[in-house]
Each structure stands twice: as C-alpha cells, then as structure tokens.
GROMACS .gro file of C-alpha atoms in nm:
model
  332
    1UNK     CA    1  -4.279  -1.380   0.671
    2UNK     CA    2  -4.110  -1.521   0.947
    3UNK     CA    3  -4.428  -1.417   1.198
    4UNK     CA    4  -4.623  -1.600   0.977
    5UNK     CA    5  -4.408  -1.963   1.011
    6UNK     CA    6  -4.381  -1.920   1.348
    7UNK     CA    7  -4.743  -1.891   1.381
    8UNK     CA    8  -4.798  -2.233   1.138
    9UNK     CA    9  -4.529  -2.375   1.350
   10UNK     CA   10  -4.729  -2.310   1.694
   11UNK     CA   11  -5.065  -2.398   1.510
   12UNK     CA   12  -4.903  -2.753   1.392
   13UNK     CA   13  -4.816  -2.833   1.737
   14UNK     CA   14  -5.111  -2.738   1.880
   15UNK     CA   15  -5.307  -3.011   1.638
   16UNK     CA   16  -5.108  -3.244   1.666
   17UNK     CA   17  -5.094  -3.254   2.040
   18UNK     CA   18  -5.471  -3.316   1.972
   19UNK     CA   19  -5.424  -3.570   1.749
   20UNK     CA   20  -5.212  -3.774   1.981
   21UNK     CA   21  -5.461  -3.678   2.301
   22UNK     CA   22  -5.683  -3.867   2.072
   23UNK     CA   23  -5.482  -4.218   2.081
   24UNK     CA   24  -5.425  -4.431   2.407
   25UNK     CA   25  -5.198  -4.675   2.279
   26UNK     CA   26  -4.861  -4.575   2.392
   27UNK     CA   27  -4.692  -4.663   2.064
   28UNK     CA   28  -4.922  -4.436   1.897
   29UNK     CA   29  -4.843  -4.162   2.057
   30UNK     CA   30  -4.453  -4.208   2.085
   31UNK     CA   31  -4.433  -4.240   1.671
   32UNK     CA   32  -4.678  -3.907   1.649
   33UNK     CA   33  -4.449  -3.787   1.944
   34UNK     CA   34  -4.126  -3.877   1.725
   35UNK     CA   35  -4.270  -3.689   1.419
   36UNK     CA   36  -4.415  -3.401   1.599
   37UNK     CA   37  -4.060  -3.310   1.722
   38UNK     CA   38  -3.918  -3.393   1.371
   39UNK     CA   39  -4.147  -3.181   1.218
   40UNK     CA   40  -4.083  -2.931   1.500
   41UNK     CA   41  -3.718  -2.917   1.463
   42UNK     CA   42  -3.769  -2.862   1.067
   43UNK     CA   43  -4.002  -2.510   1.132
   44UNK     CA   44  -3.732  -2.418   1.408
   45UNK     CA   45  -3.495  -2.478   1.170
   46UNK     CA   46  -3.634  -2.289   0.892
   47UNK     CA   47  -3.743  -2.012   1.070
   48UNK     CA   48  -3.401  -1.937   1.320
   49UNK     CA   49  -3.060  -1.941   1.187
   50UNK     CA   50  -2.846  -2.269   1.284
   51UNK     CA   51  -2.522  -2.348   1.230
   52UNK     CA   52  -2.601  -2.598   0.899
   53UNK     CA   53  -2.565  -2.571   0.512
   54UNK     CA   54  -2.917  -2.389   0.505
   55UNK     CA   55  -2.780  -2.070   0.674
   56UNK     CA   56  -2.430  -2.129   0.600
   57UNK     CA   57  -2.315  -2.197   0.282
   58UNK     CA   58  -1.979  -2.048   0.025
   59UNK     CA   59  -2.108  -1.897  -0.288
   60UNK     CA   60  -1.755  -1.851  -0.438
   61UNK     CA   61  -1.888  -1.698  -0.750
   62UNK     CA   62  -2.085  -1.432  -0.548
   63UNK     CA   63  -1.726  -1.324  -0.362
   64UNK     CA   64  -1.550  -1.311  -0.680
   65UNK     CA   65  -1.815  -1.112  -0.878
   66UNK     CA   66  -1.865  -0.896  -0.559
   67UNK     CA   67  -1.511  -0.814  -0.506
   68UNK     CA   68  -1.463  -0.771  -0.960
   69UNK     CA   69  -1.733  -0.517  -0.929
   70UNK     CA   70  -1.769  -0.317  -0.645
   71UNK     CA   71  -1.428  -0.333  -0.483
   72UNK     CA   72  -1.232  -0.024  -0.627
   73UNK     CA   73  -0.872   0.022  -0.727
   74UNK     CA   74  -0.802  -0.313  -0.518
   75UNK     CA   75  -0.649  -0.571  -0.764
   76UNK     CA   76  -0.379  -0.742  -0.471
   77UNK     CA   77  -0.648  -0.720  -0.191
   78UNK     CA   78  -0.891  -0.884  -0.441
   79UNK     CA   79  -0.713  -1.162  -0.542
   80UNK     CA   80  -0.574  -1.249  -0.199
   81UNK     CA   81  -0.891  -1.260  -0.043
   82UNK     CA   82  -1.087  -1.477  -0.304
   83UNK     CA   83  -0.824  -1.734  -0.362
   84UNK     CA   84  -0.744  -1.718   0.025
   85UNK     CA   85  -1.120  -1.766   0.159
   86UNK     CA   86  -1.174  -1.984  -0.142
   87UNK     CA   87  -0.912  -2.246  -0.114
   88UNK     CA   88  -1.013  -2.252   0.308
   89UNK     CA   89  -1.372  -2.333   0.274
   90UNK     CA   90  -1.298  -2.610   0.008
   91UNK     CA   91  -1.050  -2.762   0.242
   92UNK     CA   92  -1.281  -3.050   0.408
   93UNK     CA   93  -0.964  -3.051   0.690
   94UNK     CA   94  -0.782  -2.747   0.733
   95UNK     CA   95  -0.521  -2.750   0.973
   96UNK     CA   96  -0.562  -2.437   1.143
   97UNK     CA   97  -0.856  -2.150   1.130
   98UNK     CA   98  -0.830  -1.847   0.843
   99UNK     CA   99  -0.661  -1.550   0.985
  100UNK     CA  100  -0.625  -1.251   0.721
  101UNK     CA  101  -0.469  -0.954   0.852
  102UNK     CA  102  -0.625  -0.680   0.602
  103UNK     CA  103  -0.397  -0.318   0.586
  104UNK     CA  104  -0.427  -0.008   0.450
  105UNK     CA  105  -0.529   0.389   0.520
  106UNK     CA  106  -0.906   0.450   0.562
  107UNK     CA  107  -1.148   0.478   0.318
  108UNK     CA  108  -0.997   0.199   0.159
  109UNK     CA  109  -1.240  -0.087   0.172
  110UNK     CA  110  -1.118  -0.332   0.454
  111UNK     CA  111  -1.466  -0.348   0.630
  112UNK     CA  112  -1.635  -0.369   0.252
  113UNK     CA  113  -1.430  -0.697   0.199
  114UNK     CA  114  -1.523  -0.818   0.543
  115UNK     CA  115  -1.837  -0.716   0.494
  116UNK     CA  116  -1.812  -0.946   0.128
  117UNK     CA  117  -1.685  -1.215   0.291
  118UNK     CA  118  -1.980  -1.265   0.522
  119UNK     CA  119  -2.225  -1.219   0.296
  120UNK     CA  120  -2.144  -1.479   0.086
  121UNK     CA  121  -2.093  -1.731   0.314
  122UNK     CA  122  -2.324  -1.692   0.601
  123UNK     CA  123  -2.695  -1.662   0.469
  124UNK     CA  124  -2.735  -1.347   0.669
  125UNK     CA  125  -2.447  -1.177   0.581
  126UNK     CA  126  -2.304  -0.890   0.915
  127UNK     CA  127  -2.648  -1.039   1.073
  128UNK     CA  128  -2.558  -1.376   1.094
  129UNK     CA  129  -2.532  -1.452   1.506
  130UNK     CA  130  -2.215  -1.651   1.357
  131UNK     CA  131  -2.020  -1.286   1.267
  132UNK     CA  132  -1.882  -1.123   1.578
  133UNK     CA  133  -1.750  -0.802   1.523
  134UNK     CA  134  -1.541  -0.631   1.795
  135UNK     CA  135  -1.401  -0.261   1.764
  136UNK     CA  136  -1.093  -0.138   2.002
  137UNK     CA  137  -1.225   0.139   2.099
  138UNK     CA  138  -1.579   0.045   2.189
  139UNK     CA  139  -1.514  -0.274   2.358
  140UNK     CA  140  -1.144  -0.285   2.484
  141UNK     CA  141  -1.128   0.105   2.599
  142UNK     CA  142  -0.953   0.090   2.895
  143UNK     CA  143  -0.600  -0.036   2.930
  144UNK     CA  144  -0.616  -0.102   3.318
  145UNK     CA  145  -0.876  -0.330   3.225
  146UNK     CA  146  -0.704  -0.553   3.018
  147UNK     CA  147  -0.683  -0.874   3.214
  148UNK     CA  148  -1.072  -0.885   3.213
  149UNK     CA  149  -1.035  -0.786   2.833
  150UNK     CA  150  -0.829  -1.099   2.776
  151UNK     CA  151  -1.053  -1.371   3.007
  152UNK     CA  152  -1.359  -1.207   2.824
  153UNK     CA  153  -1.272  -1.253   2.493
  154UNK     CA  154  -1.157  -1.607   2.535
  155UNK     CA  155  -1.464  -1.701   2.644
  156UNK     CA  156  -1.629  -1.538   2.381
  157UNK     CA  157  -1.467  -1.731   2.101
  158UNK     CA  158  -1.452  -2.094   2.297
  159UNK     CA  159  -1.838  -2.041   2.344
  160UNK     CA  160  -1.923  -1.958   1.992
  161UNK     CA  161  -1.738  -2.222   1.815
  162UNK     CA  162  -1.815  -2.478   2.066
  163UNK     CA  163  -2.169  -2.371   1.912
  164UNK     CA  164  -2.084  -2.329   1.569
  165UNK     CA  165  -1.767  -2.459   1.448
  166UNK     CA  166  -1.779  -2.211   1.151
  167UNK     CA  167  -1.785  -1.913   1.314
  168UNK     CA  168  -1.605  -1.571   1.169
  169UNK     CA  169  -1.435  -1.280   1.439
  170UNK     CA  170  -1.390  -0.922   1.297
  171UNK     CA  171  -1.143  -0.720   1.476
  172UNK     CA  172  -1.169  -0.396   1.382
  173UNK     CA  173  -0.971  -0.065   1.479
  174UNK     CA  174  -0.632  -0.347   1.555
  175UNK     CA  175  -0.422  -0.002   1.535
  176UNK     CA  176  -0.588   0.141   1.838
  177UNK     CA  177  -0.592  -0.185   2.028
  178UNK     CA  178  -0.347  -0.217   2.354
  179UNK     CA  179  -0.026  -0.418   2.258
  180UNK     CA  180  -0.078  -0.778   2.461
  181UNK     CA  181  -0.434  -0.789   2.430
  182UNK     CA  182  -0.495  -0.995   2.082
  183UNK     CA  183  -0.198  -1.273   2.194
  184UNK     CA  184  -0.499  -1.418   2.467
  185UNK     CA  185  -0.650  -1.536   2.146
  186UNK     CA  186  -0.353  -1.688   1.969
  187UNK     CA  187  -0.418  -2.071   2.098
  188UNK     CA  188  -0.738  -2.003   1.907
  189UNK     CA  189  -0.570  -1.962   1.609
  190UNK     CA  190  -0.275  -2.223   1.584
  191UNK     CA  191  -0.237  -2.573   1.477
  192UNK     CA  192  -0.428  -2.746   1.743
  193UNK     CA  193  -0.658  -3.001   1.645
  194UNK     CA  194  -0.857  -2.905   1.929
  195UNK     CA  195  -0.832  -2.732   2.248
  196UNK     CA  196  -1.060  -2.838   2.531
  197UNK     CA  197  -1.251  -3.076   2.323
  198UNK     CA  198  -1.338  -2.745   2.123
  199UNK     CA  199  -1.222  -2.724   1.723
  200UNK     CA  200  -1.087  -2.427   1.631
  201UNK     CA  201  -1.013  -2.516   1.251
  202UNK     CA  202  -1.315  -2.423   1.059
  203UNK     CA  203  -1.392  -2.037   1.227
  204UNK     CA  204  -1.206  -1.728   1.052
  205UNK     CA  205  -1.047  -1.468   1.223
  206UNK     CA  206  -0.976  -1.122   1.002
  207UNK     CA  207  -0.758  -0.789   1.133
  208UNK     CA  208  -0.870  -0.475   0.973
  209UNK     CA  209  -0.582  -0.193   1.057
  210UNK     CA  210  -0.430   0.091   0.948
  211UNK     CA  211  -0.123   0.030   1.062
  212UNK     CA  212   0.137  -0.031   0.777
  213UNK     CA  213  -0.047   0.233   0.543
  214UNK     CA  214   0.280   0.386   0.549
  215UNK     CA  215   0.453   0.153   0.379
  216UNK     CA  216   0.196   0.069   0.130
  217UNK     CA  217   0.175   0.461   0.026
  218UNK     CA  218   0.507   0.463  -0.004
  219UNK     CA  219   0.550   0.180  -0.243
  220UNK     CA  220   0.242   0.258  -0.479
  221UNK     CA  221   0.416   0.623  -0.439
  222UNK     CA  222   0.691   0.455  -0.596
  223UNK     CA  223   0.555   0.297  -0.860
  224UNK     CA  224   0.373   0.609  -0.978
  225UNK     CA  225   0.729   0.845  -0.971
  226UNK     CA  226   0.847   0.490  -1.184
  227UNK     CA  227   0.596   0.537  -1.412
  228UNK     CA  228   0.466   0.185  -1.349
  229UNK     CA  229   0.068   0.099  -1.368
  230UNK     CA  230  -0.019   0.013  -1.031
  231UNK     CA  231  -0.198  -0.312  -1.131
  232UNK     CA  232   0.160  -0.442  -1.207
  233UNK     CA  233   0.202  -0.469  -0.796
  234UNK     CA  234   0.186  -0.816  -0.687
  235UNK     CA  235   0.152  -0.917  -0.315
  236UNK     CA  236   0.546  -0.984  -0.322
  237UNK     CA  237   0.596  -0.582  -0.317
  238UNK     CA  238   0.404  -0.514  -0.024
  239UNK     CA  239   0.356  -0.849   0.204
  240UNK     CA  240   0.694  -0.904   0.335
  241UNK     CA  241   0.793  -0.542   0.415
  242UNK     CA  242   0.434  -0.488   0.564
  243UNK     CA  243   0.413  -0.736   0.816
  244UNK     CA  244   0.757  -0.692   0.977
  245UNK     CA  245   0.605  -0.315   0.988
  246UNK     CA  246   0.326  -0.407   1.152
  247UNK     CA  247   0.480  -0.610   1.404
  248UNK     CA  248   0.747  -0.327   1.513
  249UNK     CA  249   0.480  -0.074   1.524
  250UNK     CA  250   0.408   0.007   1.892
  251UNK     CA  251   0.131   0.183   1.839
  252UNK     CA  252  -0.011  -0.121   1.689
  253UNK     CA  253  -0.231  -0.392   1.924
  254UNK     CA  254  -0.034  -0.637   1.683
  255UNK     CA  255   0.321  -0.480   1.776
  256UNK     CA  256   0.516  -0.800   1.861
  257UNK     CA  257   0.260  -1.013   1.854
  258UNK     CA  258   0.319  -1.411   1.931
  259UNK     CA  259   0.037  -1.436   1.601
  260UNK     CA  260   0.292  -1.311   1.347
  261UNK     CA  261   0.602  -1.394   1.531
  262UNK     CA  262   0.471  -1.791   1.546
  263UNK     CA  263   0.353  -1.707   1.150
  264UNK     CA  264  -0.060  -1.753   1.241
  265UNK     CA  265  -0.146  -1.485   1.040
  266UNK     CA  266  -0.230  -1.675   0.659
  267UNK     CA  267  -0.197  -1.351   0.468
  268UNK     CA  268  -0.080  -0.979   0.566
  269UNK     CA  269  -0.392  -0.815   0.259
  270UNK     CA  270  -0.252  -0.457   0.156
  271UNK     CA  271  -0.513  -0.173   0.074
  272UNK     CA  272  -0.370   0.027  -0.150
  273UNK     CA  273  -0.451   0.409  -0.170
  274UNK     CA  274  -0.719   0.507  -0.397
  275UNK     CA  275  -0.648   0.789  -0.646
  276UNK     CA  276  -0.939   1.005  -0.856
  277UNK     CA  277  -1.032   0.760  -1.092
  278UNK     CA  278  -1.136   0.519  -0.787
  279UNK     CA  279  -1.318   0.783  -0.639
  280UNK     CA  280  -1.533   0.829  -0.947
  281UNK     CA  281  -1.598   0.484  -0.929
  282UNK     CA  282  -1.727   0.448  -0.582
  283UNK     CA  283  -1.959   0.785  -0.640
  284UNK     CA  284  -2.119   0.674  -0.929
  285UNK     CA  285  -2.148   0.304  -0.704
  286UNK     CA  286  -2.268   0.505  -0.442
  287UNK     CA  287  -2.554   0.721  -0.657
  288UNK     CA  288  -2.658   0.391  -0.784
  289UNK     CA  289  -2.696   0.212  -0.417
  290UNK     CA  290  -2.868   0.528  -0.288
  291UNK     CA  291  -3.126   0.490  -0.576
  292UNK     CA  292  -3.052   0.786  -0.819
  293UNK     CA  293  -2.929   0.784  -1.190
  294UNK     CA  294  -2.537   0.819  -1.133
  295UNK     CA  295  -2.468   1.153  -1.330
  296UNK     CA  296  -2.081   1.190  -1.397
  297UNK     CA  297  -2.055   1.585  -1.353
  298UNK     CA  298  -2.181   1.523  -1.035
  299UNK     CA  299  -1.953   1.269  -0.915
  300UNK     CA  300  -1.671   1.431  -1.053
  301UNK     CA  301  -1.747   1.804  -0.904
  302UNK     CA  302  -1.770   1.573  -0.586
  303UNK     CA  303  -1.440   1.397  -0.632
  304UNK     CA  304  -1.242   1.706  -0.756
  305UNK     CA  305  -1.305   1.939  -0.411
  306UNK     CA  306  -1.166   1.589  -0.186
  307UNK     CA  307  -0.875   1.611  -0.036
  308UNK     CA  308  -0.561   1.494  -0.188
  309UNK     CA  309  -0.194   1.342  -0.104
  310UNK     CA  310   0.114   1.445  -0.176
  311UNK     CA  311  -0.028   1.828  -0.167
  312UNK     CA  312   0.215   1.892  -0.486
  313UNK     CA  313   0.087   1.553  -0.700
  314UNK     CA  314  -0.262   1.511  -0.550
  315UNK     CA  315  -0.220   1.133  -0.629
  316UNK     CA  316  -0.416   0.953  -0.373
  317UNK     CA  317  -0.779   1.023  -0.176
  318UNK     CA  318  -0.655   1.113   0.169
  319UNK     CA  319  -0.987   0.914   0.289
  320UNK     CA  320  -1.042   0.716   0.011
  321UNK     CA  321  -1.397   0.639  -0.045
  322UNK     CA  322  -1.527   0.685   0.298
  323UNK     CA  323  -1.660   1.001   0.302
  324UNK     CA  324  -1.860   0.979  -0.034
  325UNK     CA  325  -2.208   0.909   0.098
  326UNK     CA  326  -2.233   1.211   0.268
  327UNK     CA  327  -2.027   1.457   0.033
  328UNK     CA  328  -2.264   1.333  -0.224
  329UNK     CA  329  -2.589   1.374  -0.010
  330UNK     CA  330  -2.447   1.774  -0.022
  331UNK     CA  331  -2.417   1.770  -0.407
  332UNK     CA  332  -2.719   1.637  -0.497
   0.00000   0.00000   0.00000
C-alpha cells in the first residue's frame, strides 16, 4: 500500500512539473509551485510517520479495554497505568514529562503494558520512530564505558524531542544497569519548562525492573497466609515500601538515584506475582493469539508441570507468563 502512494506521489509531481513548464507567467507558476509542495507535503505526510495527530493520537478506551482484558492478575498495575497515562495526555500543560517506574519479577507483564501504552497512543505502536527502547545489557554493557554511555544518551533524548516533543523512552533491564548511569538523564525529566530551548514536558519516560520483586512477593505472600483476596491490595501496600527498596538496592541502576531522591519518578507500578489461575489465563490468551481453539486440558496440563514458589504452597509462577509460548508450542 504504501509503494503504491509513493508511486502516485512521484507520478503527481512529475505532472505537475509539466503543467507549470507549460506557463511563463511567473505568478503562474509560483501558485502551481505553492500547491505542488502543499500537495507534496500532504502524500509525505500520509505516507511517513510525523510527529502530528495523524500518527499520534490517545485512544484511552483502547488502553483501558487492553489492559481489562489481556493484562492478567494485574488489578494495581492496571489502574495506575490507565489513570496515570490518562490524566498526562489530557493535560494540555503538564509540568514535567511522565516517568512510571514499573516493578515486579519476570514474566509479569511490564514490557506488555509498555508495549499497551504505545500502541494506543502512537499509530504504530513499538514501530513508531517516536518509541526508543534501550536494554542494559545490550546497549550500556560495559561499565568503563560509562562516561560515553551518559554523553550518548543525552543526546539521544535532546535530539528526539527537539524532533518530536511527544516522544516515549523504554528502559528496560534498569536492575542490570550500572548505578550513576540513568541520573545523566534526570534534567530531562524535572520541572523545567525547557532546557536549551528544547521541551521536555510532553515525552514519557517508563523503568521496567525487577528490582523490588522482593518486597512485592512478600506482601501478596502476606495477604495470601491472611487469607485476604489479593484484589483487596491497593497501591498504598506496595508503593511506599517499594521505592525506598529500590533506591537502597545496589544492585539496582536506580540505587540512589537523584530521580527518586528529587521525587521525578510519577508512580513506583508494582507487578504482582502471578499464581495458576493467571497462568491459565495467559495460555488460553496465548492459544488464541497463536491461532488455535484454546482447549483448557491443554492449558492446564501446561500450567500444572511450571514451576512454582514457595516449594511447600506452590502459590506463585516462578516466571509468570513468560515462558508460555514456547511450553505451549511443546504441548500442542
């Protein structure tokens, strides 16, 4: 489809370059001039993503339905995130850019959400060239190297928003990332109105880490010894004890951190651990995404030879729902 625009789009300029070769008056040709590149811009437009409401535009209902029905066992994450996201994008003048800080053991659905949050916002979802995605250990591997790390990165996210404003920046793998590294950006993320003539207020910056899973086991541990339904935890239980975790954890790239000691980060999200149930949900989501009729004795044979935590309760999915694709590529 797109081949075939830019081929009108080449064709249209083509003819109408005639079409003004045919005029002398120079009047003539500046007006077909004026609409030619009018015209022009519109196919350009169409055709290549640009930082405007045609590629870029909040479908609030899609994020909430998205995260309702495919995000498992999630209820606090859930919430957070759509009323977080939600109430940014509807502020016409935010004071500072989004920054969620998303926690929680693997498996869990922390690059899902992220991966729901672009996708209904940016018209090309992960593809958009206005998602940047960095991961620790691919692009910050080397610790004597982190001087070059820092200068790189800054000039990674002044150059994108200078070229669109409403850019978002994944960090992924923050647990593996060297302590010191992350504060280069934290400028980026405070309550400038703008820094170098560059805005900073409209772009989104999210964490993803497993740092602090600890803690969150522990408390949804709790809970279940309590006999308490886990959808009775509010963000109250986990927020406050997880992000002075996080920020003592020196194995964390977010271990003292100037973004949570100068309170930049918006929200600390907890992922909570996923238990059986959750994993039948995300096989039979998975069978259904992979094209086949989801088939229950399936899933559960599946879900019943995972590994499980504590080894005496077997409460919670020791890697959630990550695994599923391929465990149920084996059983069917």
């Amino acid at each position: 489809m797109r081949a075939t625009y830019k081929t009108l789009f080449v064709f249209y300029v083509l003819i109408s370059n005639v079409f003004v070769n045919a005029f002398e008056p120079i009047s003539t040709t500046f007006l077909v001039g004026l609409g030619v590149a009018a015209v022009g811009r519109k196919f350009y437009n169409y055709v290549y993503e640009s930082c405007d409401s045609k590629w870029i535009y909040f479908n609030s209902t899609g994020l909430e339905v998205a995260l309702d029905q495919k995000l498992f066992g999630q209820h606090v994450a859930s919430r957070v995130v759509q009323k977080a996201v939600t109430g940014f994008i509807n502020n016409k003048n935010p004071k500072k850019p989004l920054v969620l800080s998303l926690h929680g053991w693997t498996g869990t659905g922390k690059n899902f959400v992220s991966q729901l949050i672009a996708e209904n916002i940016y018209k090309e979802g992960m593809a958009s060239s206005f998602v940047h995605q960095f991961v620790s250990t691919a692009h910050f591997p080397h610790l004597n190297q982190i001087e070059d790390y820092k200068s790189q990165l800054q000039q990674w996210i002044k150059g994108n928003v200078t070229n669109c404003p409403r850019s978002m920046f994944i960090f992924d793998e923050m647990d593996k990332m060297h302590p010191g590294l992350i504060d280069c950006i934290k400028p980026y993320l405070d309550f400038y109105e703008n820094l170098d003539g560059v805005s900073y207020r409209q772009a989104i910056f999210i964490f993803l880490s497993n740092a602090g899973g600890e803690h969150i086991t522990q408390v949804a541990l709790d809970f279940w010894k309590a006999g308490r339904d886990r959808e009775e935890m509010k963000l109250l239980d986990l927020e406050p004890a997880l992000s002075l975790s996080v920020f003592n954890n020196k194995q964390s790239g977010l271990w003292h951190t100037s973004l949570i000691d100068k309170n930049l980060v918006d929200f600390f999200v907890p992922f909570l651990p996923l238990e059986y149930r959750h994993v039948l949900l995300c096989g039979m989501a998975e069978m259904s995404a992979k094209g086949l009729k989801p088939d229950r004795d399936v899933v559960d044979q599946m879900a019943r030879e995972l590994v499980y935590f504590p080894k005496s309760e077997r409460i919670f999915s020791s890697k959630g729902c990550k695994t599923i694709g391929g465990k149920l590529d084996y059983y069917t």
